[in-house]
Coordinates of C-alpha atoms (C1' of nucleotides) in Angstrom, one line a residue:
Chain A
X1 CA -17.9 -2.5 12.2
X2 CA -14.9 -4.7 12.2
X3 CA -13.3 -7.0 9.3
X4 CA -13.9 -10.3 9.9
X5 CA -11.0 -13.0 11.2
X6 CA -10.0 -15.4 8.6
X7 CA -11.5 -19.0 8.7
X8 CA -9.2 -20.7 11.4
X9 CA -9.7 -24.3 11.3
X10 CA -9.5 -27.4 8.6
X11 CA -8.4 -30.9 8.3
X12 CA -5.3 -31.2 10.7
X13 CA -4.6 -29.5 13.9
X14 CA -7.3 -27.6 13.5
X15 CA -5.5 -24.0 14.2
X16 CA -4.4 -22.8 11.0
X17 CA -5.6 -23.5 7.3
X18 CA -2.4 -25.6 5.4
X19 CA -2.0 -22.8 3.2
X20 CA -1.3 -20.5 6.2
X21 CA 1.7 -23.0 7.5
X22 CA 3.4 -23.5 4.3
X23 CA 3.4 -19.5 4.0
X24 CA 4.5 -19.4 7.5
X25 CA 7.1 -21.7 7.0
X26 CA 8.4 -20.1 3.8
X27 CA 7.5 -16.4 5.3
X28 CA 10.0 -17.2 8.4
X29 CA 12.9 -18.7 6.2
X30 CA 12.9 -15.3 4.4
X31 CA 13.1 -13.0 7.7
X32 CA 15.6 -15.5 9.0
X33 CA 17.7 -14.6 5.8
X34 CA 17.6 -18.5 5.2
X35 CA 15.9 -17.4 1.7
X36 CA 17.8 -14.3 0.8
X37 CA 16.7 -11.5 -2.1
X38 CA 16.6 -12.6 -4.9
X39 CA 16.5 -16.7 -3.7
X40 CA 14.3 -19.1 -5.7
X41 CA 11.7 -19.9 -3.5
X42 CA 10.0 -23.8 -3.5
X43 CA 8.1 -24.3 -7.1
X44 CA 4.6 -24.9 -6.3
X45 CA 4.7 -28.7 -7.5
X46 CA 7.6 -28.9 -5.3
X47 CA 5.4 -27.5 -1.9
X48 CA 2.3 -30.0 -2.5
X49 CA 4.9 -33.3 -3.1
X50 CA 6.7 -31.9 0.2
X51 CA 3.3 -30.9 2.4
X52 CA 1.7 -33.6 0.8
X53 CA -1.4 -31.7 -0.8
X54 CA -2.4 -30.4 -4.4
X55 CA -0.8 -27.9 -6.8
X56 CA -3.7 -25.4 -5.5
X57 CA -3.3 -25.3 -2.2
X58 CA 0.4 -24.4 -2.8
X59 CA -0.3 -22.0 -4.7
X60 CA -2.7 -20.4 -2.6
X61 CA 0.3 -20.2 -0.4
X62 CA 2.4 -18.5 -2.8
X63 CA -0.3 -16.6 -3.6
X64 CA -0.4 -14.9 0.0
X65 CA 3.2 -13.7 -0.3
X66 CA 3.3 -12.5 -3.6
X67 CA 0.4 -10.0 -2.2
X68 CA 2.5 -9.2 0.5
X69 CA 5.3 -8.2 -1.4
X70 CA 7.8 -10.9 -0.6
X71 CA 8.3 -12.7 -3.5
X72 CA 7.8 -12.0 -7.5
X73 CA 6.5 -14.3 -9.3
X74 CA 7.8 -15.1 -12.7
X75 CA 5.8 -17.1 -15.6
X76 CA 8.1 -19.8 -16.8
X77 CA 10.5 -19.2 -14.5
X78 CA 9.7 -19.4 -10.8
X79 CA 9.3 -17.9 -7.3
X80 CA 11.9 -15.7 -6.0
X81 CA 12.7 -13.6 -3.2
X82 CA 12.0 -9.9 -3.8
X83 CA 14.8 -7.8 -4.0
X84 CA 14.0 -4.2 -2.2
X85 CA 15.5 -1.8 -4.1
X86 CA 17.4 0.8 -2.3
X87 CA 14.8 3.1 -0.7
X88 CA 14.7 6.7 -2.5
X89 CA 15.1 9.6 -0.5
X90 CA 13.2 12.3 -1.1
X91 CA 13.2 15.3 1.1
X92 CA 11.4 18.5 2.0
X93 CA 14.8 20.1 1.7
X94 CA 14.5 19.8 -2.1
X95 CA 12.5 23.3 -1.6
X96 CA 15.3 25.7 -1.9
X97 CA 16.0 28.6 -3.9
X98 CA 19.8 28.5 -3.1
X99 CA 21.7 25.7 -5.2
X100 CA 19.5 26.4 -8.0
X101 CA 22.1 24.8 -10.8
X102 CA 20.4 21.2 -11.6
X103 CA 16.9 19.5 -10.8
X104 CA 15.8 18.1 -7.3
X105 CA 15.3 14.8 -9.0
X106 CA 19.3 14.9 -10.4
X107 CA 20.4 15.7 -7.0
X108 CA 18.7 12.8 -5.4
X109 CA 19.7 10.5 -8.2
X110 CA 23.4 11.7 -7.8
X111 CA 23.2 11.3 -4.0
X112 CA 22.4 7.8 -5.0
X113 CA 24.9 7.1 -7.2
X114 CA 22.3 6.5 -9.8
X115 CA 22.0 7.9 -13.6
X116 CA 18.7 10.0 -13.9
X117 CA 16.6 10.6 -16.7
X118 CA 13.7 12.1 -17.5
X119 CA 10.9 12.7 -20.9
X120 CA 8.6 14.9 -20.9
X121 CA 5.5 16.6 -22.8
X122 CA 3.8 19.5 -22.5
X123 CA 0.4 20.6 -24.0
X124 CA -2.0 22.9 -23.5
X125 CA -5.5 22.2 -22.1
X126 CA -8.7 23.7 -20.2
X127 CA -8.5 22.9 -16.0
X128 CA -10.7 20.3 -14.6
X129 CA -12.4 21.3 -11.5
X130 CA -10.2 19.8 -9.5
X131 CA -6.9 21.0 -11.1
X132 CA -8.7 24.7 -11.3
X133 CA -9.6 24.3 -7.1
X134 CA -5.7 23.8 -6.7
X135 CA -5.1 26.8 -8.7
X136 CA -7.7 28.9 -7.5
X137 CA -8.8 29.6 -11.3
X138 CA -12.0 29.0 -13.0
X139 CA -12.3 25.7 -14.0
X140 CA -11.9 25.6 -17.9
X141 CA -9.3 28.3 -18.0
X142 CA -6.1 27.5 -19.8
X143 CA -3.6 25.6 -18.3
X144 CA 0.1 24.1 -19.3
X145 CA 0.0 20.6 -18.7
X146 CA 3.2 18.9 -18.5
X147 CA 3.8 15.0 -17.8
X148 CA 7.0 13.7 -16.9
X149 CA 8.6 10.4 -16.5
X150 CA 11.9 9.3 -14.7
X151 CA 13.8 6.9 -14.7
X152 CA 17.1 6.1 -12.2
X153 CA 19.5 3.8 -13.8
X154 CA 16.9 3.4 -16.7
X155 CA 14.2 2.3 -14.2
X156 CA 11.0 3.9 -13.9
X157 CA 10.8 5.7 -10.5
X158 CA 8.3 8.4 -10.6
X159 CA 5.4 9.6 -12.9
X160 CA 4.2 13.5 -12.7
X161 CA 1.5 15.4 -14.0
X162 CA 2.2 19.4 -13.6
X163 CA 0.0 22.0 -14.2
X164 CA 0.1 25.8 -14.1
X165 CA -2.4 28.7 -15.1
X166 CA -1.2 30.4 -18.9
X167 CA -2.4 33.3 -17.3
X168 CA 0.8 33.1 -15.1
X169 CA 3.4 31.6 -17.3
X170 CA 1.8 33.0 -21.1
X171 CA 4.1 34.4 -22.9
X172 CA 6.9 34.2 -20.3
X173 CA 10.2 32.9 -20.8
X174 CA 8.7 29.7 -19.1
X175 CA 5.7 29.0 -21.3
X176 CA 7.2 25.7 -22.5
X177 CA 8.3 24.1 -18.8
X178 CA 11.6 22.5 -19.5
X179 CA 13.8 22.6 -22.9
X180 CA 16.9 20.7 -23.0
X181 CA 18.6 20.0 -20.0
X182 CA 15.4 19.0 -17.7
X183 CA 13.6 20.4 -14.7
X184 CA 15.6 23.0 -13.0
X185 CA 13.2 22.9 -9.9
X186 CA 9.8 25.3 -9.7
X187 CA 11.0 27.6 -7.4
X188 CA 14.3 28.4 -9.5
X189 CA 11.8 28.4 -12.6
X190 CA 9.6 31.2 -11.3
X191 CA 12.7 33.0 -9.8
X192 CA 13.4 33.3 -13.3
X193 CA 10.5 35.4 -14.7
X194 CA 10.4 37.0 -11.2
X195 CA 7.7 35.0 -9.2
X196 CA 9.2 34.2 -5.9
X197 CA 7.6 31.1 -4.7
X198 CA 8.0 31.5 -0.7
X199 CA 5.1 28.0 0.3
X200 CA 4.9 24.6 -0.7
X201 CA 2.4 22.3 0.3
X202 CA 2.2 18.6 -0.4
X203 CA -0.9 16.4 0.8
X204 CA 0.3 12.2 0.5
X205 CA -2.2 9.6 -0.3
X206 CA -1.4 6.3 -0.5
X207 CA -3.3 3.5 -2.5
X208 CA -3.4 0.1 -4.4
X209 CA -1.3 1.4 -7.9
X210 CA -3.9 1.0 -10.8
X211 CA -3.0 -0.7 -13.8
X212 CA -1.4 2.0 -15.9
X213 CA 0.8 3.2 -13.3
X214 CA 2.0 -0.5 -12.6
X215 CA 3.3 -0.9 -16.3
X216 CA 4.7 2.4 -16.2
X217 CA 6.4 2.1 -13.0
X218 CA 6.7 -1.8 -13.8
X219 CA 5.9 -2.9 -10.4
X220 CA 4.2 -6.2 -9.5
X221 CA 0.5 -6.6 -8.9
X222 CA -0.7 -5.9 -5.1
X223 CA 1.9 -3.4 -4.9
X224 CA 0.9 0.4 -3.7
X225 CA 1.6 3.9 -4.5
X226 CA 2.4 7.1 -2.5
X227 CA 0.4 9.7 -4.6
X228 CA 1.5 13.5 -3.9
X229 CA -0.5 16.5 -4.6
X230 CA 1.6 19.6 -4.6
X231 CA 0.8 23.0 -4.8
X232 CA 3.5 25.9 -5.0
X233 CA 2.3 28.9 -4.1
X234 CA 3.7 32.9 -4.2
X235 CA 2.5 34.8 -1.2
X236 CA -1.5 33.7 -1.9
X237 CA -1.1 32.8 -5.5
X238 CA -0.7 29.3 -6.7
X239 CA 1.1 28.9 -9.2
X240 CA 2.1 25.6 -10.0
X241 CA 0.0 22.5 -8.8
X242 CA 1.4 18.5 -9.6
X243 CA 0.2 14.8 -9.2
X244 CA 3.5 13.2 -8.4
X245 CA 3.5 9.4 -8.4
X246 CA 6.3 6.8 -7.0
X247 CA 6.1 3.3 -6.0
X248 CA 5.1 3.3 -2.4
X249 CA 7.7 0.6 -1.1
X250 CA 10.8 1.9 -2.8
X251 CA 10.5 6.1 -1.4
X252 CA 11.3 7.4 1.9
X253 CA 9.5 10.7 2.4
X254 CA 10.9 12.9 4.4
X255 CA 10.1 16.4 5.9
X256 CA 11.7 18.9 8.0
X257 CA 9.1 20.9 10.0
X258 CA 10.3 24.2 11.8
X259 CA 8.3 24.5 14.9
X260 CA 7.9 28.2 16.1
Chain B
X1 CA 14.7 -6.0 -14.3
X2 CA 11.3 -6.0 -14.9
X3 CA 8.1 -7.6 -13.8
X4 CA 6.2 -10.0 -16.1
X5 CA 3.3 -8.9 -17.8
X6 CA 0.3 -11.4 -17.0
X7 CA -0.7 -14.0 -19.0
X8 CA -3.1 -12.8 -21.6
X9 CA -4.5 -15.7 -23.3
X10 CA -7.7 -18.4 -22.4
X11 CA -10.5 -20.2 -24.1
X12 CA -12.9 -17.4 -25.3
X13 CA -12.1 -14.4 -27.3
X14 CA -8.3 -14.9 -26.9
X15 CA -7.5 -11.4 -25.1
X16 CA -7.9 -11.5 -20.8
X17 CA -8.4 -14.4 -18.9
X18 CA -12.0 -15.0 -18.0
X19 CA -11.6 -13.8 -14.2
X20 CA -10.3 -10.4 -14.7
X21 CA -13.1 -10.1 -17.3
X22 CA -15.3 -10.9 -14.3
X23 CA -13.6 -8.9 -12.3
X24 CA -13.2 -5.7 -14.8
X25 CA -17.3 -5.7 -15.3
X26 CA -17.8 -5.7 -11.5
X27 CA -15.3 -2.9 -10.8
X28 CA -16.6 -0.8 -13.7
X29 CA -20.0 -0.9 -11.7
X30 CA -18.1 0.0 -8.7
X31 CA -16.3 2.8 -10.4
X32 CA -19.4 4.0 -12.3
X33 CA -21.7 4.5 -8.7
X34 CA -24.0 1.7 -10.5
X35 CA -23.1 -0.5 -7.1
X36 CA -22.6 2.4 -4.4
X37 CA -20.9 1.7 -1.2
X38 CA -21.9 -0.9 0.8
X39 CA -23.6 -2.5 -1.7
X40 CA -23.9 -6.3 -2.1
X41 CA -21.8 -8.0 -4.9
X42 CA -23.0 -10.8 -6.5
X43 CA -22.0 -14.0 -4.5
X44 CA -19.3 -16.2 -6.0
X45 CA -22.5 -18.8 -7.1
X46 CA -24.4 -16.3 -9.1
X47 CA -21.6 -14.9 -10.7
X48 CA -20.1 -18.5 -11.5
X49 CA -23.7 -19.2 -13.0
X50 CA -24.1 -16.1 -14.9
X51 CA -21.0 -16.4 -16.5
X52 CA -21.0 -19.9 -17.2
X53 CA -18.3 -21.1 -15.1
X54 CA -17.6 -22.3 -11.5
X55 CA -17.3 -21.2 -8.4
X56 CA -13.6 -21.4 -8.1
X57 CA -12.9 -18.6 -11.1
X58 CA -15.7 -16.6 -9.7
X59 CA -13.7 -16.5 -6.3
X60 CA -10.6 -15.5 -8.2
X61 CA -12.6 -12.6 -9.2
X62 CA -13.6 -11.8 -6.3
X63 CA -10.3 -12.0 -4.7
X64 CA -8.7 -9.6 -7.6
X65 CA -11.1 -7.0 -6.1
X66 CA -10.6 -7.5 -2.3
X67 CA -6.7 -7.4 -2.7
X68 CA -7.3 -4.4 -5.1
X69 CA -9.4 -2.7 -1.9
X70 CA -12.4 -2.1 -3.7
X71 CA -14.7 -4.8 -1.5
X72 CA -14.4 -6.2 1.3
X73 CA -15.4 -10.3 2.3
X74 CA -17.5 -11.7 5.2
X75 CA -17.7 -14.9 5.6
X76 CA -21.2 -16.4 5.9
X77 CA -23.0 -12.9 5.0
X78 CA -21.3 -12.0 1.8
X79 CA -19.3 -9.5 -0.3
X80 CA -19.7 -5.6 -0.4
X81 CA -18.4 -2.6 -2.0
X82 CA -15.9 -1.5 0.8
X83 CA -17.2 2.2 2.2
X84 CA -14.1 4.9 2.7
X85 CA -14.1 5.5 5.6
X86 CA -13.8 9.5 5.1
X87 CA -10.1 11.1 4.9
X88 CA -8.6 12.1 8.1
X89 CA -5.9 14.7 7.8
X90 CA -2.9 15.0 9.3
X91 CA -0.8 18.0 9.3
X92 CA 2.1 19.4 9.9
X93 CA 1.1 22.9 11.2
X94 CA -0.2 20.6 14.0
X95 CA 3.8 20.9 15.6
X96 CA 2.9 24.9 16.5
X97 CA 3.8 25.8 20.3
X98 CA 0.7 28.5 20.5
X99 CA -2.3 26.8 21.0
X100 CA -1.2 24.2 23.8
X101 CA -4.8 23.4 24.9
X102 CA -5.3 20.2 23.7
X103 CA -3.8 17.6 21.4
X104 CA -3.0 17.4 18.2
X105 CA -4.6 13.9 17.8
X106 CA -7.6 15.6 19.5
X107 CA -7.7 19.0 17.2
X108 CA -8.0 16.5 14.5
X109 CA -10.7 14.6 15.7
X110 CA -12.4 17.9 16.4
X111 CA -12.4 19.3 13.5
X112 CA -13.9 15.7 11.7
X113 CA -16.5 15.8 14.1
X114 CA -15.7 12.9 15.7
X115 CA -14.9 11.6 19.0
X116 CA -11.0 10.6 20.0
X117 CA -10.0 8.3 22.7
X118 CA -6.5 6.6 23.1
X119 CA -4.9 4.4 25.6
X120 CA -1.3 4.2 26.5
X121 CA 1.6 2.7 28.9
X122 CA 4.4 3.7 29.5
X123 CA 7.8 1.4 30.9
X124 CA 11.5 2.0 30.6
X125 CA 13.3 0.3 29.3
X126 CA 17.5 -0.3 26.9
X127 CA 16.9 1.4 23.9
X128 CA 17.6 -0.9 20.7
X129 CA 20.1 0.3 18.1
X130 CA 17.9 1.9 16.4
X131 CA 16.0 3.6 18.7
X132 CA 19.9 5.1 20.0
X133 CA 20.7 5.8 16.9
X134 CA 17.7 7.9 16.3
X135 CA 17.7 9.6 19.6
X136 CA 22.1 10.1 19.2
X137 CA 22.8 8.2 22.3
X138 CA 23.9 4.8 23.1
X139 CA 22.3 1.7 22.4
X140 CA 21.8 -0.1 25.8
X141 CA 20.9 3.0 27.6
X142 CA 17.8 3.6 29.8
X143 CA 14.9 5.1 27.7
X144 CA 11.1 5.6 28.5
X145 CA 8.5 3.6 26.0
X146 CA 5.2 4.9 25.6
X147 CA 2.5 3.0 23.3
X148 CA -0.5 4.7 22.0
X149 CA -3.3 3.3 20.3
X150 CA -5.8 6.3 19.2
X151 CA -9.4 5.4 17.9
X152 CA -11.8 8.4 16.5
X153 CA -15.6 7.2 17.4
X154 CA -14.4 3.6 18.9
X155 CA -12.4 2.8 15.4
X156 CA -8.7 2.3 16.0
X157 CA -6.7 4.8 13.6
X158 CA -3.4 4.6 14.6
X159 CA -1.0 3.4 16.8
X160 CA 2.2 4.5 17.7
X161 CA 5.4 3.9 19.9
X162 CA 7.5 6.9 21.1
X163 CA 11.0 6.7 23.1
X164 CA 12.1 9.4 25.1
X165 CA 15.8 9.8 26.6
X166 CA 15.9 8.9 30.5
X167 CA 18.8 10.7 30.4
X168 CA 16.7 13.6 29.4
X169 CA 13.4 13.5 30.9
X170 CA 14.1 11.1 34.2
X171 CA 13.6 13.1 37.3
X172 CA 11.3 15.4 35.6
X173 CA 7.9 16.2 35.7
X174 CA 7.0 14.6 32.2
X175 CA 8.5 11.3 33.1
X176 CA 5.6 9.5 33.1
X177 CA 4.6 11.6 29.5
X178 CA 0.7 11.3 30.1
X179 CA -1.6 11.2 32.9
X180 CA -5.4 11.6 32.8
X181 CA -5.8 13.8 29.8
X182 CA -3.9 12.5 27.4
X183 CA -1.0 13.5 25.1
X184 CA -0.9 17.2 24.9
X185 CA 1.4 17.3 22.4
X186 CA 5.3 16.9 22.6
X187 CA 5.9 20.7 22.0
X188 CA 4.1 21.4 25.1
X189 CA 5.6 19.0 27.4
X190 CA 9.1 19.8 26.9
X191 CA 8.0 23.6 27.2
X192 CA 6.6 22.5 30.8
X193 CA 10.6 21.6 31.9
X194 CA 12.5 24.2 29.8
X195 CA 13.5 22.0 27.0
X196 CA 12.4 24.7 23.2
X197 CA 11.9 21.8 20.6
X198 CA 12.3 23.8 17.4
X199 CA 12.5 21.4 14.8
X200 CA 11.0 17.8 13.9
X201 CA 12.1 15.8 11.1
X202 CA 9.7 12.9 9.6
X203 CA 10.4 10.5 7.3
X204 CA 7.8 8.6 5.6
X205 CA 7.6 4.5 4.3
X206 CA 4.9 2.5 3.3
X207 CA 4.5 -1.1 3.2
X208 CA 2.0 -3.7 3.6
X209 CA 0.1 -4.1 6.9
X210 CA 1.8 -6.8 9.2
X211 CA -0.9 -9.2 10.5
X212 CA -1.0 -7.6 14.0
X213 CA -1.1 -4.1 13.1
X214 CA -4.2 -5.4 10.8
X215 CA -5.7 -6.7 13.8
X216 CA -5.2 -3.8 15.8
X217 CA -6.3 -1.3 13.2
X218 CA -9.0 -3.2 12.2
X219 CA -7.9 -3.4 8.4
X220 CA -8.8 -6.0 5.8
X221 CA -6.1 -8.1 4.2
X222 CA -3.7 -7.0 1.9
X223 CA -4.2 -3.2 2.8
X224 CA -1.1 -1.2 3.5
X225 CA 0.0 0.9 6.1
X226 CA 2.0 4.5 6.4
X227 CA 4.9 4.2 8.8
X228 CA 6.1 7.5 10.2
X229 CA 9.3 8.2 12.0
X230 CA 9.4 11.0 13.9
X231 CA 12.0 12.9 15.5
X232 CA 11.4 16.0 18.3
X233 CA 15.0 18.2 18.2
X234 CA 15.9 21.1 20.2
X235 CA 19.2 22.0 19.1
X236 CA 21.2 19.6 17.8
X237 CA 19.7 17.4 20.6
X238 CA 17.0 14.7 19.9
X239 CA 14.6 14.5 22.3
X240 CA 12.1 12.4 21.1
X241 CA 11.3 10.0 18.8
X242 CA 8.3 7.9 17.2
X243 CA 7.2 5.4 14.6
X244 CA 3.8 6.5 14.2
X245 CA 1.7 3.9 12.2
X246 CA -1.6 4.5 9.9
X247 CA -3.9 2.9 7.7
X248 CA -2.3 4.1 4.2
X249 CA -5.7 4.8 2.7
X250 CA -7.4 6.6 5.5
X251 CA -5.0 9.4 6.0
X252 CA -3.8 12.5 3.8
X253 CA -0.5 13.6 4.9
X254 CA -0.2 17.3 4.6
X255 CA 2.7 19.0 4.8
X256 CA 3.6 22.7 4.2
X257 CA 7.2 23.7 3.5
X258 CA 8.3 27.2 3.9
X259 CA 11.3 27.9 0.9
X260 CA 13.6 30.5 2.0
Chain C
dT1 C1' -32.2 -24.3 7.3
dA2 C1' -30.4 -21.9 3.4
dG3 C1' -26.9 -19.1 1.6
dT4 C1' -22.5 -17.3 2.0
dG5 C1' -17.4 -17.5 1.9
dG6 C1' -13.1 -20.5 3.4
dT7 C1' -10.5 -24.5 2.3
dC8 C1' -9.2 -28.5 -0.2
dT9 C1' -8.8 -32.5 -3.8
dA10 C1' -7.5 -34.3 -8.4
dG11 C1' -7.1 -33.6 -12.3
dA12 C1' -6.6 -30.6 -17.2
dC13 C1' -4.5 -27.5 -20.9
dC14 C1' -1.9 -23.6 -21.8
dA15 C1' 2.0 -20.0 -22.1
dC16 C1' 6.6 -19.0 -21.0
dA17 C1' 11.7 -19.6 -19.9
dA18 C1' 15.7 -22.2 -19.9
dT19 C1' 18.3 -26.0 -21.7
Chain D
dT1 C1' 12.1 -31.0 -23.9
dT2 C1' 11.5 -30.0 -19.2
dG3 C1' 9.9 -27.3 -15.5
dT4 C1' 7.7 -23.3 -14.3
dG5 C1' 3.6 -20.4 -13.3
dG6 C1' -1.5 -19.0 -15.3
dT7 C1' -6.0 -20.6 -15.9
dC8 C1' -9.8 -23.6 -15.6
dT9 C1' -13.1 -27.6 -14.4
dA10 C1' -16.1 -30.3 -11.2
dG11 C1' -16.7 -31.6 -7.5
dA12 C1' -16.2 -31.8 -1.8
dC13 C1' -16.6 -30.5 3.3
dC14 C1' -16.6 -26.9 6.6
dA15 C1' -17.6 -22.5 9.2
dC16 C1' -20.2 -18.5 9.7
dT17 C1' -24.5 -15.5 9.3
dA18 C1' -29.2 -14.7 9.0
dC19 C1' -33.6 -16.2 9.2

DNA sequence: TAGTGGTCTAGACCACAAT
DNA sequence: TTGTGGTCTAGACCACTAC
C-alpha cells in the first residue's frame, strides 16, 4: 500500500535531485506568467551551461514538464510554453427535444465562435458483448455502427463511436444516421420515426489517451482523455449507445442535476 | 497547430526507436494477461542485457510505461504491473432528498463493500473571487470552509473543499456542517433549516495531479486527476459550493439526464 | 550483502527546423 | 549551416529493500 516518495537527496544540498530545481525554477516562472503561452522555454544545452551539469540532466528536467503538460516539445525547434486552448463546454443541457434545428456539437461550436465540422461513416456489423450489454440485445445481433470525427476550426476535438440495434432503426427513415447536413442530435433523430427518447445516461472515465487517439486528436504524449459511454434510452429500451472521446484538458463537462 | 510526430528512426531495422520497441513487447504482455497484475517486470539490468543495450535505454522503457500507467516503480524492490484498484462509482442519483440516512460518500462505499472514513475541519473565513462568484455574493465576504478527505478501507479517494455562505447558514444549526457522523449529505442539511435545494449543477475538468494532491491521494506520478465543481441551488440562490477532487482513473462518473 | 531503482557525467550520432 | 530535440553508449555513485 502506498506509492513510494521520489529519491530526495544527491550531490548538493542534499534536499532535492538538480533536475527537480531546474524544473522548479522553470515550473514557477510559468505560474508567475514570467514564461507566458506559447514562450520558448531554455534549450536544453542552454540549462546544463547555466546549472552547470550535462545535456541529460536538463533534459530530464524538461522531460518532467512535458509530462505535466506545461510545455510541448518540438523536434528541431525547441521548448515552449503550452498554450491551453479555450476549454470546450459541453453540457447536459445538450439533451433537449426543443430547439431541435442543428446538432449539439454546432451549437457548442457556435457558442464558441468556432467553425465545426464533422465526417462520418457508417457500417453495419454484429454487437460485441459489450456494445450488446449497453443495448440490452444479444450479443451478435446487427447493429449500425457509425464513427464520427470533429473538428472546431479544423482541429480535432472529439472522436465517437455510435451504435444502435437494426432491429430499432431497420428500414426506418434513420437507417443511415446522418446524410448531408450532419448530426441533428439523437433525441430529435428518434422523434423523427416516433421513438421518444425521455433518459440519458453517460458514465466518464478518464485515462492516459492511447496512441491512436493521440494522432487523431493530435495531442502530445502524457496527455489524457475523458472517455464517455452514453446510452439513450426510450422508457426501458435503449436505443442508441456511444463511446465519445475528447481530449481530457481541453473539455469542461458539465451537468445539471434536478434534485426531487 | 499540431504536435510533432516522434522521431522514427535509429540504428536497427530503421522503423521505432529501440526503447519503445522495449517498451511495446512489455506492454503487449501486460495487455495480453501474460504478466497479470502485480506482477514483476523485468528489472532495467535484465532487460538492458536481453536486449543488448544499457541500462539507461532500458529505463527509458521503463519510464514510457509508468507515465503511460501501466506499472508502477519502487525503488529498491522493483517494477510491477500496476493493479486497478477496482472502479468506484459515483452518481448523480446520489443528490435524491428521500433516503437521508446516511451519506452519499457512505452509500457508495456500501455498496463496494468497503469501509469509508473521512476527516474534516471546518473555519471561516473571506471568500476569494472565485469562490463569490460561484456562490453570487461578494468576494471578501464571510464564508464557512470545510475540507474533507474520504478514504474507502484506509486508502485516500478523494478530497474535497466546500464553501458555504455565512450569510446563509451563520446562526443556524448546520453551521458547523458536520459533527460526529459525518456528512449526511447537503440535501439533507439544508432540509434540517428550511432551505429546498432543488437543483445542483457540476462541471467537470481534468488535469494532471499537482504534487500534493498526489501525496494526499496516494497516486503515482504523472497520473491525473478529475476536478469537480459543484454548486447546491435553491432557487436562484447558491447555497453551496465544492471542488471535489478524484483520482481520474479510479472513478466512473455517472450521470443520468432526464430530456423533457 | 545483493539487487533494485534514482541520479548524474561526458561524450556520440542522428533527424528536424529555421536561416 | 546552426541550433534544436531524439536516441544511445559506458560508465559512476547513491538510496532503498529484502535477505
Amino acid at each position: 500500500m502506498g506509492y513510494p516518495i521520489p529519491c530526495q537527496h544527491v550531490t548538493g544540498d542534499g534536499t532535492r535531485a538538480l533536475y527537480q530545481r531546474i524544473a522548479d525554477d522553470i515550473r514557477r516562472q510559468i505560474d508567475s506568467g514570467e514564461l507566458g503561452e506559447g514562450a520558448r522555454v531554455p534549450s536544453e544545452s542552454v540549462i546544463a551551461t547555466n546549472w552547470s551539469t550535462t545535456r541529460i540532466t536538463a533534459r530530464q528536467a524538461l522531460e518532467a514538464l512535458r509530462v505535466e503538460g506545461l510545455i510541448v516539445r518540438q523536434h528541431g525547434r525547441g521548448s515552449f510554453v503550452r498554450t491551453r486552448p479555450a476549454l470546450r463546454t459541453r453540457s447536459s443541457t445538450r439533451y433537449t427535444r426543443s430547439p431541435g434545428e442543428t446538432s449539439p456539437f454546432a451549437r457548442d461550436a457556435q457558442r464558441e465562435g468556432t467553425t465545426p465540422a464533422w465526417t462520418h461513416e457508417t457500417d453495419r456489423i454484429r454487437a460485441t458483448e459489450d456494445v450488446a450489454a449497453r443495448l440490452g440485445i444479444e450479443a451478435g445481433a446487427h447493429v449500425m455502427r457509425t464513427r464520427y470525427r470533429y473538428t472546431a476550426d479544423e482541429r480535432p476535438i472529439q472522436l465517437s463511436v455510435s451504435w444502435e440495434p437494426f432491429g430499432v432503426v431497420g428500414g426506418t427513415a434513420i437507417e443511415e444516421p446522418e446524410e448531408g447536413d450532419g448530426p441533428r442530435g439523437v433525441v430529435a433523430r428518434f422523434d423523427s420515426i416516433g421513438i421518444r427518447i425521455d433518459r440519458v445516461v453517460e458514465r466518464i472515465e478518464a485515462r492516459a489517451a492511447a496512441e491512436g487517439e493521440r494522432r487523431q486528436l493530435d495531442m502530445p504524449d502524457g496527455m489524457w482523455v475523458q472517455r464517455i459511454a452514453r446510452t439513450h434510452y426510450a422508457g426501458e429500451l435503449a436505443v442508441e449507445t456511444a463511446d465519445i472521446t475528447v481530449p481530457a484538458d481541453r473539455y469542461q463537462l458539465e451537468y445539471v442535476i434536478e434534485v426531487k
